[in-house]
Amino acid sequence: MTRYQALAAEIADSIRTGVLHPGDRLPSVRQARASRGVSPSTVFQAYYLLEAQGLIRARERSGYYVAEGARQLPPEPEAASQPEDDAVPLDVSEHVFEILESTMVRDVVPLGSAFPSPLLFPLARLGRIMASSVQNLDPWSTVDDLTPGNARLRRQIALRYLADGVQVHTDEIVITNGALEALNLCLASVTRPGDAVLIESPTFYAALQALERLGLEAIEVPTHPREGMALDALERAIQRHRPKACWLMTNFQNPLGSLMPDAKKKALVELLARHQVPLIEDDVYGELYFDDKRPLPAKAFDTQGLVMHCSSFSKCLAPGYRIGWAAPGRFTRAVARAKLTTTLGASAPTQNGLATYLEKGGFDKHLRKLRRALAGQQTLLAQAIAEHFPPGTRATRPAGGYFLWVEMPGHVDALEVHRQALAQGISVAPGPIFSAQRGFTNCLRLNYGHPWDERAEQAIATLGRIASRRPGAA
Amino acid sequence: MTRYQALAAEIADSIRTGVLHPGDRLPSVRQARASRGVSPSTVFQAYYLLEAQGLIRARERSGYYVAEGARQLPPEPEAASQPEDDAVPLDVSEHVFEILESTMVRDVVPLGSAFPSPLLFPLARLGRIMASSVQNLDPWSTVDDLTPGNARLRRQIALRYLADGVQVHTDEIVITNGALEALNLCLASVTRPGDAVLIESPTFYAALQALERLGLEAIEVPTHPREGMALDALERAIQRHRPKACWLMTNFQNPLGSLMPDAKKKALVELLARHQVPLIEDDVYGELYFDDKRPLPAKAFDTQGLVMHCSSFSKCLAPGYRIGWAAPGRFTRAVARAKLTTTLGASAPTQNGLATYLEKGGFDKHLRKLRRALAGQQTLLAQAIAEHFPPGTRATRPAGGYFLWVEMPGHVDALEVHRQALAQGISVAPGPIFSAQRGFTNCLRLNYGHPWDERAEQAIATLGRIASRRPGAA
């Protein structure tokens, strides 16, 4: 933690525990500097962070004040999950598909959606750049940009890895139709039907669907809502199940929002390397951090080419463009060939347009704005949960991404909440869809990737009422 | 056959058998009309077709003449293939991938390429329309256009089916990342590892790769170079192997160029329906016909929803855009879900741009030009083969598409021809890559989808020299 993060965390704590009350004035920069012996810029950065989190507000010419409602954040869940240490038959049922499809309907309040609002993205500027790029498209790029993909785009991606301190060569990058294809290709490249694969608990449902499609066994590993997969449990699962791959999200995991600390990432990579288990790392939310620096991927600690890093532009720049990539280490050739024989390549004009956008610059400026918006929306959602959900409800406070995970009291049936909410035009993602074992029956994944408004506030109030009904009272 | 086709075929025969010589003047329209009792427009159409085929040439104000070199066309292969009626282990080796990759290098003479020249497509106009479309992109289309795909584009595709007399409703159409993804999704939706699948002999190598990837057994069925898969052999194979699917190309098959007659297509669909075997119909070349009417797909005869029709814009309008589709009959839901869980959707700006292009019109005008170009290039390639390849060489005369199939004398080793040609900067697609049984050792697939020029002529001369060497003489 940097100095300003420590200061911000300390002040946030004071607010949440009631030492500071809504409306209280925070120390001026001069006072804080004097009393804590930190630089003015540290104080400014801490206050900006707290403001982005919705905990404090600036009033013109009079300094910073604790925001109204800032105290009401739900407590965080503390315990790691405890899935059965056995494969259960994978059967992503019709029902689950229906739930997922219900979250894609336009008129529903999209708390269950997998996507952030497209209005948060620079689609107008992207469109202008795409427009110019597509009119200058080299006809031969329609062949040249097939797998492994457009050379300029792959170079831009490699440059971003470099800036983040991760060694990935342009030649390792395979452009895909979004991260989902990258993940599926990586999984197919290291497994055969019947193999065991380790996943988080809860896990992104697409992992369950991919495992089922490929005839693989899902072993769910205990996962902590703040720090991700438990490494001791992971090691036991490796020894017991001899898995052919481990698939997880290190940064702002879907659905928990957990962020694995760097030291733990390093230990994870070393543990898997000792057992020669490939890691399929889904890092699509890595750019959506609320702190000051992009969290490293596990890939940064890979020395053996065993980490297959997958990401995309769909969540951070260009939703619907369907451009992602894999950096699959020693499996690069296999992944490229799997891509070549299943979908051949990604759209050439789209690849060219994105490459030009990245070359022109402006991506980081957009990202800063996007992160601020998401951080603020998280606070507003969390506050609404604290106000409307029944006592005993807990919610994660992810340091990035656009999902949080709500644990309602144990008797609340998330599938029933989903059904009743949908009847009132509100989607949620109920816990059981995130587990082959259909656990997490009292949990919801909620999306704060949409600008907060009165409709969202009302939807949370409705959800809270549904969740507060006595069991059996329909 | 229409009246003008019959007239054209008759004249072509006279040219090929030497009744008419290069430089001979053809009857004037008035003469032909009088002597044959056909309308002037029939004569005109016949002459246009012969001109497109390179057999005759117009001289200003003096009528039509037999073209120089028009006589030298190689004879056609006549016999259906005779593959072993057994599954052999699928192993699309490293070697095959290297051959395919060699055909994608830009500086090589692309006779082995799978793609037509991008210069034959209206990329400039498409680019202008895409440019305008992407700047007006509805942000919500980034979610709405995910699988099953953009509604306007699916409607345009349904309208084309309607115009061709095929009943496919918009709701049956699933947009994919090119036809290759459509084919793979359809295959995965009706099979499980270990199942048998019937394919042509020779077959498009992507079918072999797909079967291998999914752990399926390939049963190769005898296929005629002009009329496609042999139905009697197909029925025996169904009875013996109880296949879960049949995958084939009815129109301008890759690599043969064969065109299954309509009556045979109907019999094919009825035969498969009797045994409840789904048909995966790859129809990517259907629009590239040289006669006067789009040949029907087998889908046109489907009454049970068993035909999964797959096509794309990659070969006829927008190479590299990676937009295709499936119309999978009763399997539509399964295919859409497989798409949703593997690649989620196709690029929204690309889908929107193509939809707008199709709405604006101009596609058919482009297609007419493209077909004329391909028909002419086929004749030029065939003539060059007749001139330069060793005696005994045969070549198919496809009525569409941009591949022809060359049978060299039995002792010629196509893989050796490939190696020696590549060393001289020429790619070819050698026969053995089109068969799990590695047959067709003396065959080549050659591409005439590139404007004919001196370099191509020289490349065929070089291939002819290589193929004419005595066995063992390196």
PDB file of C-alpha atoms in Angstrom, chain B residues 12 55 83 112-113 117 144 154 160 162 208 221 257 291 297 301 307 317 335 357 385 391 401 409 417 449:
ATOM      1  CA  ALA B  12     -17.874 -24.858 -76.693  1.00  0.00           C
ATOM      2  CA  LEU B  55     -13.534 -19.306 -75.343  1.00  0.00           C
ATOM      3  CA  PRO B  83     -11.780 -44.277 -50.268  1.00  0.00           C
ATOM      4  CA  GLY B 112      -2.454 -23.056 -53.167  1.00  0.00           C
ATOM      5  CA  SER B 113      -4.292 -20.286 -51.361  1.00  0.00           C
ATOM      6  CA  SER B 117      -7.739 -12.032 -54.303  1.00  0.00           C
ATOM      7  CA  ASP B 144     -28.017  -6.276 -28.658  1.00  0.00           C
ATOM      8  CA  ARG B 154     -30.190 -11.412 -40.183  1.00  0.00           C
ATOM      9  CA  ARG B 160     -31.655 -13.490 -49.843  1.00  0.00           C
ATOM     10  CA  LEU B 162     -36.341 -15.903 -49.884  1.00  0.00           C
ATOM     11  CA  LEU B 208     -10.743 -33.071 -40.882  1.00  0.00           C
ATOM     12  CA  VAL B 221     -17.595 -41.400 -48.852  1.00  0.00           C
ATOM     13  CA  GLY B 257     -15.433 -27.814 -57.617  1.00  0.00           C
ATOM     14  CA  ASP B 291     -24.431 -20.007 -65.039  1.00  0.00           C
ATOM     15  CA  PRO B 297     -28.687 -25.470 -51.426  1.00  0.00           C
ATOM     16  CA  PHE B 301     -35.387 -29.499 -49.893  1.00  0.00           C
ATOM     17  CA  VAL B 307     -30.214 -29.466 -42.698  1.00  0.00           C
ATOM     18  CA  LEU B 317     -18.350  -9.812 -50.522  1.00  0.00           C
ATOM     19  CA  VAL B 335     -26.009 -23.682 -32.059  1.00  0.00           C
ATOM     20  CA  TYR B 357     -24.271  -2.321 -47.295  1.00  0.00           C
ATOM     21  CA  ILE B 385      -2.554 -26.461 -67.361  1.00  0.00           C
ATOM     22  CA  PRO B 391       0.100 -35.677 -70.849  1.00  0.00           C
ATOM     23  CA  GLY B 401     -16.175 -21.059 -57.153  1.00  0.00           C
ATOM     24  CA  PRO B 409      -0.427 -38.889 -63.932  1.00  0.00           C
ATOM     25  CA  VAL B 417       5.539 -30.932 -56.320  1.00  0.00           C
ATOM     26  CA  GLY B 449      -9.344 -16.544 -57.607  1.00  0.00           C
TER      27      GLY B 449
END
